[in-house]
Structure formats: C-alpha cells, structure tokens
Short mmCIF file of C-alpha atoms in Angstrom, two decimals:
data_model
loop_
_atom_site.label_atom_id
_atom_site.label_comp_id
_atom_site.label_asym_id
_atom_site.label_seq_id
_atom_site.Cartn_x
_atom_site.Cartn_y
_atom_site.Cartn_z
CA UNK A 93 0.00 0.00 0.00
CA UNK A 94 0.87 3.65 -0.11
CA UNK A 95 3.65 4.73 2.22
CA UNK A 96 4.80 8.12 3.38
CA UNK A 97 8.33 8.15 4.74
CA UNK A 98 9.81 10.94 6.79
CA UNK A 99 13.36 11.61 7.96
CA UNK A 100 14.99 12.20 10.30
CA UNK A 101 13.03 10.61 13.11
CA UNK A 102 14.62 12.91 15.68
CA UNK A 103 16.49 16.19 15.46
CA UNK A 104 18.14 18.00 18.32
CA UNK A 105 19.26 21.54 17.61
CA UNK A 106 20.61 24.50 19.48
CA UNK A 107 18.29 27.47 19.55
CA UNK A 108 19.03 29.61 16.54
CA UNK A 109 20.09 26.72 14.30
CA UNK A 110 18.11 25.71 11.26
CA UNK A 111 16.06 22.53 10.96
CA UNK A 112 14.79 20.53 7.99
CA UNK A 113 12.56 17.49 7.76
CA UNK A 114 12.01 15.52 4.55
CA UNK A 115 9.03 13.57 3.37
CA UNK A 116 8.78 11.02 0.55
CA UNK A 117 5.77 9.22 -0.81
CA UNK A 118 5.76 5.91 -2.63
CA UNK A 119 3.09 7.32 -4.97
CA UNK A 120 2.39 10.65 -6.62
CA UNK A 121 0.29 12.87 -4.40
CA UNK A 122 -2.45 15.27 -5.33
CA UNK A 123 -1.46 17.37 -2.35
CA UNK A 124 0.61 17.19 0.81
CA UNK A 125 -0.20 18.62 4.21
CA UNK A 126 2.00 19.39 7.19
CA UNK A 127 0.93 19.17 10.80
CA UNK A 128 2.63 20.02 14.08
CA UNK A 129 1.99 18.12 17.28
CA UNK A 130 3.22 19.69 20.50
CA UNK A 131 4.18 17.27 23.29
CA UNK A 132 0.97 15.89 24.77
CA UNK A 133 -1.12 17.64 22.15
CA UNK A 134 -2.96 16.87 18.98
CA UNK A 135 -1.90 17.41 15.36
CA UNK A 136 -2.51 20.96 14.20
CA UNK A 137 -2.69 21.81 10.52
CA UNK A 138 0.12 24.03 9.28
CA UNK A 139 -0.14 24.16 5.51
CA UNK A 140 -1.18 22.39 2.33
CA UNK A 141 0.81 22.23 -0.91
CA UNK A 142 -0.93 21.37 -4.13
CA UNK A 143 1.14 22.43 -7.14
CA UNK A 144 4.26 20.79 -8.48
CA UNK A 145 7.33 22.68 -7.26
CA UNK A 146 5.27 24.87 -4.95
CA UNK A 147 7.02 26.81 -2.19
CA UNK A 148 5.15 28.44 0.64
CA UNK A 149 6.43 30.42 3.60
CA UNK A 150 5.02 31.05 7.03
CA UNK A 151 7.36 33.39 8.89
CA UNK A 152 10.44 31.24 9.62
CA UNK A 153 8.91 28.08 8.07
CA UNK A 154 9.42 27.23 4.40
CA UNK A 155 7.52 24.38 2.79
CA UNK A 156 8.36 22.83 -0.57
CA UNK A 157 6.57 20.34 -2.79
CA UNK A 158 8.72 18.44 -5.25
CA UNK A 159 8.38 18.67 -9.00
CA UNK A 160 7.21 15.08 -9.21
CA UNK A 161 4.77 15.62 -6.32
CA UNK A 162 6.29 12.71 -4.42
CA UNK A 163 8.43 14.56 -1.92
CA UNK A 164 8.26 17.56 0.31
CA UNK A 165 10.29 19.37 2.90
CA UNK A 166 9.82 21.71 5.81
CA UNK A 167 12.64 24.05 6.75
CA UNK A 168 12.69 26.18 9.89
CA UNK A 169 15.15 29.04 10.01
CA UNK A 170 16.65 30.07 13.35
CA UNK A 171 14.71 27.68 15.54
CA UNK A 172 13.13 28.84 18.78
CA UNK A 173 12.06 26.84 21.82
CA UNK A 174 8.46 27.33 20.72
CA UNK A 175 9.21 25.21 17.65
CA UNK A 176 9.52 22.10 19.81
CA UNK A 177 7.21 19.29 18.74
CA UNK A 178 6.74 16.59 16.16
CA UNK A 179 6.24 17.62 12.56
CA UNK A 180 4.22 15.28 10.38
CA UNK A 181 3.74 15.30 6.67
CA UNK A 182 0.57 13.69 5.38
CA UNK A 183 -0.39 12.63 1.89
CA UNK A 184 -3.81 11.89 0.48
CA UNK A 185 -4.62 8.22 0.85
CA UNK A 186 -7.99 8.17 -0.85
CA UNK A 187 -10.83 10.23 -2.15
CA UNK A 188 -12.43 11.08 1.16
CA UNK A 189 -9.51 12.84 2.80
CA UNK A 190 -8.07 9.93 4.76
CA UNK A 191 -4.55 11.18 5.11
CA UNK A 192 -1.57 8.86 5.32
CA UNK A 193 0.83 10.32 7.86
CA UNK A 194 4.56 9.99 7.92
CA UNK A 195 6.18 8.85 11.16
CA UNK A 196 7.06 12.42 12.01
CA UNK A 197 10.22 14.23 12.95
CA UNK A 198 10.52 15.07 16.61
CA UNK A 199 12.31 18.37 17.07
CA UNK A 200 13.90 19.37 20.33
CA UNK A 201 15.50 22.78 20.76
CA UNK A 202 18.11 23.46 23.39
CA UNK A 203 18.02 27.05 24.66
CA UNK B 203 -12.34 29.39 16.80
CA UNK B 204 -14.55 26.28 16.59
CA UNK B 205 -13.04 23.11 17.98
CA UNK B 206 -13.50 19.37 17.78
CA UNK B 207 -14.22 18.12 21.27
CA UNK B 208 -13.61 14.62 22.54
CA UNK B 209 -14.68 12.84 25.71
CA UNK B 210 -13.41 11.36 27.85
CA UNK B 211 -9.84 12.59 27.82
CA UNK B 212 -8.68 9.33 29.37
CA UNK B 213 -10.41 5.96 29.47
CA UNK B 214 -9.11 2.96 31.35
CA UNK B 215 -10.76 -0.37 30.64
CA UNK B 216 -10.14 -4.03 31.21
CA UNK B 217 -9.29 -6.36 28.39
CA UNK B 218 -12.43 -7.76 26.80
CA UNK B 219 -14.63 -4.81 27.73
CA UNK B 220 -16.36 -2.50 25.27
CA UNK B 221 -15.62 1.21 25.13
CA UNK B 222 -17.28 4.10 23.37
CA UNK B 223 -15.26 7.17 22.53
CA UNK B 224 -17.20 10.32 21.85
CA UNK B 225 -16.58 13.26 19.59
CA UNK B 226 -18.39 16.43 18.66
CA UNK B 227 -17.09 17.62 15.29
CA UNK B 228 -17.11 21.24 14.20
CA UNK B 229 -20.72 22.08 13.45
CA UNK B 230 -20.53 22.96 9.77
CA UNK B 231 -18.15 20.15 8.88
CA UNK B 232 -19.45 17.25 6.85
CA UNK B 233 -16.62 14.71 6.97
CA UNK B 234 -15.56 12.92 10.12
CA UNK B 235 -12.59 10.72 10.87
CA UNK B 236 -11.02 8.59 13.53
CA UNK B 237 -7.27 8.23 13.77
CA UNK B 238 -5.17 6.54 16.41
CA UNK B 239 -1.66 7.10 17.63
CA UNK B 240 0.16 4.48 19.63
CA UNK B 241 2.50 6.20 22.06
CA UNK B 242 5.39 7.85 20.27
CA UNK B 243 4.38 6.51 16.87
CA UNK B 244 2.70 7.89 13.80
CA UNK B 245 -0.90 8.90 13.38
CA UNK B 246 -2.82 6.05 11.72
CA UNK B 247 -6.04 6.38 9.76
CA UNK B 248 -8.92 4.24 10.97
CA UNK B 249 -12.10 5.38 9.24
CA UNK B 250 -13.80 8.23 7.44
CA UNK B 251 -17.51 8.95 7.61
CA UNK B 252 -19.75 11.06 5.40
CA UNK B 253 -23.47 11.32 4.90
CA UNK B 254 -24.15 8.86 7.70
CA UNK B 255 -22.05 6.09 6.32
CA UNK B 256 -18.48 4.90 6.26
CA UNK B 257 -16.57 6.30 3.28
CA UNK B 258 -13.31 4.46 3.73
CA UNK B 259 -11.66 2.34 6.37
CA UNK B 260 -8.20 0.99 6.96
CA UNK B 261 -7.07 -2.56 7.64
CA UNK B 262 -6.97 -1.66 11.33
CA UNK B 263 -10.70 -0.95 11.34
CA UNK B 264 -11.94 -4.54 11.53
CA UNK B 265 -15.15 -6.00 12.96
CA UNK B 266 -14.04 -5.00 16.43
CA UNK B 267 -14.66 -1.36 15.56
CA UNK B 268 -17.77 0.53 14.62
CA UNK B 269 -18.74 4.18 14.22
CA UNK B 270 -22.02 5.94 14.58
CA UNK B 271 -23.54 9.37 14.39
CA UNK B 272 -26.41 8.88 16.80
CA UNK B 273 -27.67 12.46 16.57
CA UNK B 274 -26.88 15.70 14.81
CA UNK B 275 -23.78 16.48 16.80
CA UNK B 276 -22.04 13.39 18.19
CA UNK B 277 -19.76 10.98 16.35
CA UNK B 278 -18.75 7.87 18.25
CA UNK B 279 -16.19 5.11 17.94
CA UNK B 280 -17.07 1.81 19.60
CA UNK B 281 -14.41 -0.77 20.30
CA UNK B 282 -15.74 -4.17 21.24
CA UNK B 283 -13.81 -6.71 23.29
CA UNK B 284 -10.77 -4.48 23.77
CA UNK B 285 -7.27 -5.92 23.57
CA UNK B 286 -4.05 -4.73 25.16
CA UNK B 287 -2.81 -3.56 21.78
CA UNK B 288 -5.79 -1.22 21.44
CA UNK B 289 -4.12 1.06 24.00
CA UNK B 290 -3.45 4.29 22.15
CA UNK B 291 -4.51 7.88 21.75
CA UNK B 292 -7.62 8.07 19.59
CA UNK B 293 -8.13 11.30 17.69
CA UNK B 294 -11.35 12.40 16.12
CA UNK B 295 -11.06 14.85 13.23
CA UNK B 296 -13.43 16.68 10.95
CA UNK B 297 -13.15 18.61 7.73
CA UNK B 298 -15.49 20.92 5.95
CA UNK B 299 -15.46 19.42 2.48
CA UNK B 300 -13.48 16.20 2.62
CA UNK B 301 -11.13 15.49 -0.25
CA UNK B 302 -7.98 17.45 0.44
CA UNK B 303 -9.35 19.96 2.91
CA UNK B 304 -7.38 20.25 6.16
CA UNK B 305 -8.29 18.12 9.14
CA UNK B 306 -9.20 19.64 12.48
CA UNK B 307 -8.28 17.27 15.26
CA UNK B 308 -9.73 17.00 18.73
CA UNK B 309 -7.53 16.72 21.81
CA UNK B 310 -7.85 12.95 21.77
CA UNK B 311 -8.92 10.21 24.14
CA UNK B 312 -6.14 8.21 25.71
CA UNK B 313 -7.36 4.61 25.93
CA UNK B 314 -5.55 2.31 28.32
CA UNK B 315 -6.47 -1.36 28.23
CA UNK B 316 -5.28 -3.36 31.24
#
C-alpha cells in the first residue's frame, strides 16, 4: 500500500540553528499537508501544498513540494524553543480525505 | 475558533470490555474521521464517515470497531472486546469538504487497556 516516509526521526538543535525534515511518498500525491503536534497535544494543521514545485512560507517556516509531487520538505530558520514538537507530513490516501501520515520528525530545541 | 471536542480525555478499561469514545465535530463540517496514535508513533487512519455512512476504512478498522452518528452532533467510535494492543490515543477529526481539505483534530482520548 501507499507509504509516506519521513526523515529524520529525531532532530536535536541549538536554539538559533536551522532545521529541515524531509518527506517522501511511494506514490504521486495530489497534495501534501504538514501538521505540528506539540508534546501531549494533537496534530494541528500548518499548511497544504498542491502544485508541483510549490514553495510556501510562514514566517520562519518554508515548505516545498517536489516537481514530481512525491516529496516535500519543511525548513525552519533560526529555531526557537516554541518550535519544539513533532512535525508530520501527510499525503492523500484516498478520495475522502483519509490522510496517510509519515512517522514524524521530533524536534527538540536546546536554549 | 470552533473546535473538535472529545470525551473522555482518558479511558481505562479491562481487556475484553467494550468502550465508546465520543466526539463532537465542528458544526458545519461534513466529513468525520477517527485516527489513532500508539505512544510515540505515527498517526494512523482508521475510518472516514460522510453522509451517515463509512466512506473508507483501513485494515486496522476490523469487525471489532464501529462508528455511529447517533444524533446531529455526536460521532462515536465503539471498540468491542478491547485488547491490550488497542491502547493508544484516539483522535477524532473533521473537515469541511473532505477530499484534500485540512483536518481539524480534537484533543484525543487516551485509551488504556489493562
């Protein structure tokens, strides 16, 4: 079946350093979504990418969708302690919005 | 901002018992979902529900599981004859239009089967 793979599984950074997580799908996606889950919390929608090669920015976060629509990345510039959490990418698994989530990248930021 | 609400926040049950997890989706949303997350692992799709019937379900969602929308606001997940491996966080989610629209997750119910 369809798989969404995400690396790295864990990333420890010093506050102020950059962070990137990568997502790859075994199939071409119609769109990809990114979610953030704070420790003890629930996934919260960050952004959706739809177009091939699309790049979107949210303040210090930059999201990219690959040309082949099979991979994506999230880059955080100058991390802050508030960025701590697990970042999940999620690809469409069917017609009714059942998303297939990657395993997530758990980010810890040392002040 | 409207929220998806889930009750209870934590449910402890003995193996073999039945549990019902409750959710109130956002009021103008039409698509409802259950996901589960075993501690420290990824979020796994269980089932999607639209127009009072199941739209899609995963391999995890076997005969042990069922969903229901008993009234105009609640959306429930029933797990019959619980097993130890059913222990997980269960998230309800809703979306306005299904398809690729973003999911709004509730805070989850932590199910512990002993």
